[in-house]
XYZ file of C-alpha atoms in Angstrom:
302
model
C -20.929 -1.903 -137.570
C -18.180 -1.782 -135.030
C -18.698 -4.015 -131.804
C -18.452 -3.139 -128.381
C -15.018 -2.592 -126.629
C -14.654 -5.564 -124.272
C -12.011 -6.193 -121.864
C -12.203 -9.034 -119.880
C -10.465 -8.046 -116.822
C -12.619 -4.901 -116.545
C -15.670 -5.570 -117.913
C -16.663 -9.371 -116.587
C -18.433 -8.750 -113.002
C -18.010 -11.108 -110.157
C -19.123 -14.658 -111.131
C -19.555 -15.946 -107.458
C -21.396 -19.180 -106.695
C -22.011 -19.788 -110.564
C -21.394 -23.288 -112.379
C -20.352 -23.068 -115.851
C -19.829 -26.069 -118.268
C -17.866 -25.526 -121.446
C -17.143 -27.798 -124.449
C -13.853 -27.852 -125.988
C -12.624 -25.419 -128.695
C -12.016 -22.023 -127.453
C -12.917 -23.216 -123.788
C -9.432 -22.908 -122.333
C -9.097 -19.319 -123.090
C -12.276 -18.855 -121.919
C -12.139 -20.555 -118.584
C -8.769 -18.705 -118.034
C -10.681 -15.522 -118.276
C -14.148 -16.576 -116.194
C -11.763 -18.023 -113.454
C -10.367 -14.418 -112.767
C -13.801 -13.636 -111.411
C -14.294 -16.412 -109.029
C -17.000 -18.549 -110.228
C -17.917 -21.643 -107.900
C -16.623 -24.408 -110.316
C -15.836 -24.522 -114.233
C -16.109 -27.823 -115.866
C -14.210 -28.328 -119.382
C -15.154 -30.990 -121.334
C -13.039 -32.499 -124.196
C -11.793 -35.505 -125.726
C -8.186 -35.584 -124.123
C -7.094 -34.635 -120.515
C -4.020 -33.860 -121.628
C -5.332 -30.794 -123.566
C -7.030 -29.240 -120.278
C -4.003 -30.035 -118.144
C -2.018 -27.125 -118.451
C -4.760 -24.594 -117.991
C -6.495 -26.394 -115.280
C -3.223 -26.072 -113.457
C -2.836 -22.579 -114.258
C -6.124 -21.654 -112.898
C -5.760 -23.731 -109.630
C -2.336 -21.869 -109.157
C -3.892 -18.235 -109.535
C -7.189 -18.699 -107.541
C -9.570 -20.517 -105.515
C -12.133 -21.590 -108.700
C -12.580 -25.231 -108.771
C -11.969 -26.894 -112.408
C -12.852 -30.224 -113.366
C -12.227 -31.868 -116.702
C -15.006 -34.442 -118.187
C -14.022 -36.643 -120.831
C -16.513 -36.372 -123.897
C -16.339 -37.079 -127.574
C -19.420 -35.104 -129.261
C -19.063 -37.635 -132.146
C -20.035 -40.704 -129.992
C -23.634 -39.806 -128.215
C -23.068 -42.726 -125.697
C -20.167 -40.821 -124.486
C -22.177 -37.313 -124.358
C -24.840 -39.405 -122.607
C -22.212 -40.617 -119.929
C -20.523 -37.258 -119.407
C -24.030 -35.507 -118.920
C -24.829 -38.029 -116.135
C -21.507 -37.501 -114.650
C -22.192 -34.176 -114.517
C -25.575 -34.035 -113.087
C -24.202 -36.574 -110.364
C -21.733 -34.001 -109.392
C -23.718 -30.869 -109.407
C -27.112 -29.343 -108.099
C -27.035 -26.378 -110.378
C -25.946 -25.132 -113.873
C -25.833 -21.439 -114.802
C -23.833 -21.159 -118.148
C -23.744 -24.011 -120.470
C -21.492 -23.047 -123.388
C -21.475 -25.424 -126.584
C -18.411 -24.596 -127.899
C -16.337 -27.372 -129.579
C -16.658 -28.219 -132.996
C -14.983 -29.341 -136.078
C -14.944 -27.448 -139.486
C -14.872 -28.453 -143.012
C -13.323 -32.094 -142.354
C -13.220 -34.942 -145.233
C -16.263 -37.289 -145.407
C -16.892 -39.190 -142.463
C -19.686 -40.793 -140.189
C -19.852 -40.371 -136.595
C -19.986 -43.562 -134.130
C -23.759 -43.129 -134.296
C -24.027 -43.226 -138.189
C -24.632 -39.351 -138.686
C -22.609 -37.122 -141.125
C -19.831 -36.253 -138.737
C -19.810 -32.557 -138.924
C -23.644 -32.377 -138.270
C -23.121 -35.161 -135.539
C -20.764 -33.499 -133.805
C -21.401 -29.732 -134.289
C -25.263 -30.084 -133.651
C -26.453 -33.589 -132.705
C -23.877 -33.980 -129.954
C -24.484 -30.510 -128.218
C -28.174 -30.933 -128.470
C -27.820 -34.298 -126.346
C -25.992 -32.558 -123.856
C -28.522 -29.809 -123.920
C -31.554 -32.005 -123.623
C -29.622 -34.049 -120.915
C -29.117 -30.793 -118.719
C -32.272 -28.730 -119.446
C -33.902 -29.797 -116.136
C -30.828 -28.718 -114.157
C -30.928 -25.519 -116.312
C -34.490 -25.047 -115.586
C -34.289 -25.499 -112.069
C -31.307 -23.129 -111.697
C -33.651 -20.501 -113.338
C -36.411 -21.477 -111.087
C -34.450 -20.035 -108.310
C -34.388 -16.765 -109.632
C -30.978 -17.164 -111.196
C -29.750 -16.059 -114.535
C -29.432 -18.996 -116.661
C -27.759 -18.911 -120.206
C -26.972 -21.372 -123.033
C -25.276 -20.445 -126.065
C -24.100 -22.515 -129.056
C -21.063 -21.390 -131.157
C -21.916 -20.890 -134.688
C -19.922 -19.174 -137.795
C -21.030 -16.889 -140.758
C -19.880 -19.763 -142.851
C -23.586 -20.823 -141.984
C -24.117 -19.453 -145.387
C -22.407 -22.428 -147.213
C -25.843 -24.635 -146.477
C -26.742 -27.021 -148.796
C -30.293 -26.184 -150.688
C -32.964 -26.250 -148.209
C -30.941 -25.610 -145.332
C -30.621 -29.214 -143.481
C -30.919 -31.992 -145.723
C -32.685 -34.133 -143.326
C -33.074 -37.294 -145.369
C -29.338 -37.333 -146.178
C -27.750 -36.905 -142.438
C -27.332 -40.716 -142.333
C -25.078 -40.469 -145.200
C -21.468 -38.868 -145.472
C -23.316 -35.903 -147.922
C -20.990 -35.719 -150.942
C -21.079 -33.019 -153.050
C -19.237 -32.264 -156.206
C -17.445 -28.835 -154.872
C -16.706 -27.590 -151.667
C -18.194 -30.416 -149.844
C -16.505 -30.132 -146.599
C -17.545 -26.394 -146.170
C -21.620 -27.279 -147.344
C -21.616 -29.702 -144.497
C -20.191 -27.252 -142.184
C -22.379 -24.648 -143.018
C -25.256 -26.943 -142.310
C -23.994 -27.925 -139.017
C -23.602 -23.942 -138.146
C -27.234 -23.354 -139.586
C -28.274 -26.213 -137.553
C -26.592 -24.737 -134.443
C -28.366 -21.156 -134.940
C -31.667 -22.750 -135.679
C -31.779 -24.912 -132.736
C -30.767 -21.693 -130.285
C -34.102 -20.033 -131.896
C -36.210 -23.003 -130.970
C -34.728 -23.257 -127.166
C -35.656 -19.895 -126.651
C -39.467 -20.181 -128.085
C -39.625 -23.250 -125.750
C -37.520 -22.279 -122.951
C -38.331 -18.348 -122.467
C -36.872 -18.682 -118.532
C -33.325 -19.435 -120.189
C -31.307 -17.108 -122.518
C -30.566 -19.195 -125.683
C -28.486 -17.759 -128.265
C -26.065 -18.166 -130.849
C -22.851 -16.386 -131.103
C -19.734 -16.544 -133.593
C -16.228 -15.768 -132.474
C -15.136 -14.775 -135.800
C -11.803 -16.083 -137.541
C -9.891 -17.712 -134.768
C -6.103 -18.903 -135.174
C -6.629 -22.160 -133.601
C -6.168 -25.649 -134.436
C -8.910 -25.957 -136.633
C -7.285 -23.591 -139.078
C -3.999 -25.539 -138.936
C -6.196 -28.332 -140.034
C -7.564 -26.852 -143.059
C -4.896 -27.050 -145.299
C -3.796 -24.274 -147.697
C -6.949 -23.819 -149.844
C -9.232 -23.919 -146.233
C -6.932 -21.150 -144.805
C -7.144 -19.192 -147.506
C -10.675 -19.604 -147.734
C -11.092 -18.450 -144.145
C -8.813 -15.497 -145.044
C -11.060 -14.238 -147.858
C -14.287 -14.728 -145.880
C -12.924 -12.753 -143.048
C -11.459 -9.920 -144.820
C -7.916 -10.981 -143.709
C -9.075 -10.480 -140.011
C -7.908 -13.750 -138.408
C -8.057 -13.172 -134.520
C -5.593 -14.514 -131.901
C -7.524 -17.001 -129.698
C -7.518 -14.946 -126.657
C -9.628 -12.336 -128.863
C -11.807 -15.056 -130.150
C -12.947 -15.666 -126.991
C -14.119 -12.250 -126.430
C -17.749 -12.801 -127.870
C -18.391 -15.865 -125.964
C -17.220 -14.076 -122.398
C -19.424 -11.319 -123.646
C -22.503 -13.283 -123.998
C -21.977 -14.969 -120.819
C -21.523 -12.385 -118.612
C -22.698 -9.530 -119.960
C -25.855 -7.699 -118.326
C -29.106 -9.910 -119.105
C -30.813 -6.782 -121.111
C -28.050 -6.991 -123.501
C -28.951 -10.120 -124.823
C -31.828 -10.943 -127.442
C -33.196 -14.379 -126.605
C -32.957 -16.704 -129.390
C -30.766 -14.346 -131.743
C -27.053 -14.624 -133.260
C -24.898 -12.059 -132.110
C -21.632 -11.258 -133.862
C -17.884 -9.933 -132.312
C -18.364 -8.207 -129.880
C -21.906 -8.074 -128.590
C -23.491 -7.113 -132.014
C -27.081 -8.451 -132.899
C -26.984 -9.674 -136.285
C -29.775 -8.181 -138.454
C -29.057 -9.487 -141.771
C -29.364 -13.348 -141.404
C -30.714 -15.075 -144.381
C -34.007 -16.031 -144.338
C -33.450 -20.072 -143.959
C -31.466 -18.841 -140.666
C -34.556 -17.556 -139.417
C -37.128 -19.953 -140.705
C -39.715 -20.755 -137.726
C -41.113 -23.943 -139.732
C -37.343 -25.140 -140.652
C -36.407 -24.748 -136.828
C -39.339 -26.765 -135.378
C -38.628 -29.281 -137.939
C -34.943 -29.646 -136.693
C -36.174 -29.967 -133.243
C -38.437 -32.670 -133.828
C -35.800 -34.425 -136.089
C -33.429 -34.226 -133.198
C -35.746 -35.264 -130.691
C -36.334 -38.390 -132.531
C -32.674 -39.060 -133.357
C -31.744 -38.394 -129.352
C -34.875 -40.717 -128.125
C -32.551 -43.720 -127.424
C -30.059 -41.541 -124.963
C -32.278 -39.636 -122.900
């Protein structure tokens, strides 16, 4: 089913007064487009300030939107905690939280906290950020504002291991005999989808969804090697998007009219409500178990 025709310059309304926090990934292009519509403040997080310097300078030269870089490595929960506390000390509101950063099909590894590196980065780091910022998000919604959280996922979630999330092995590197990097990636992207569903169930005054940008020609693809790039090419039926196109679905999700969004659901580019999810991605018991496991893992950092 084709998506909507979306033009950021034409279709994004005024964002006056809004405070937006974006984590890495496609965040630079997303910030550039959002800044054209005059939000009060955009925060961009990432591991290196140098990666954000160019886009911040471009935005500052083209308008009055404040842009601030917050250093953070999602693979280190202490650093996520530090960044969230810094944001909370600076801002009294938060309208849009865009959990956009991530890693894909990486070699075996563990985070600084001892979790499988893709799961720890893509899910657990973002989950801590969300939990730390939930009171501020709820307070903003309590003032009658339209508050949104969305988590970037992927159709490659379908590569998840047997059972969806292998809870008993999340503190290991999770070795598999074939396509291990993709299996671990699928697990982390499934977790993003399930967490958005459970967020929506537990906090209905907030709009929480998962979105995929499609296959986008970013540094993630560059780091995959020949086989990984070929795999993405096949998975996307040869349709690899430019970064500016890859930002469209999340720009739509962040700015479209609230009735266009289905709380807790997964949206494909651009603005398509997915109706063909695997049963595991719709499993309410698995979503609750993931939530409880995540709460326990994050307890020392909250």
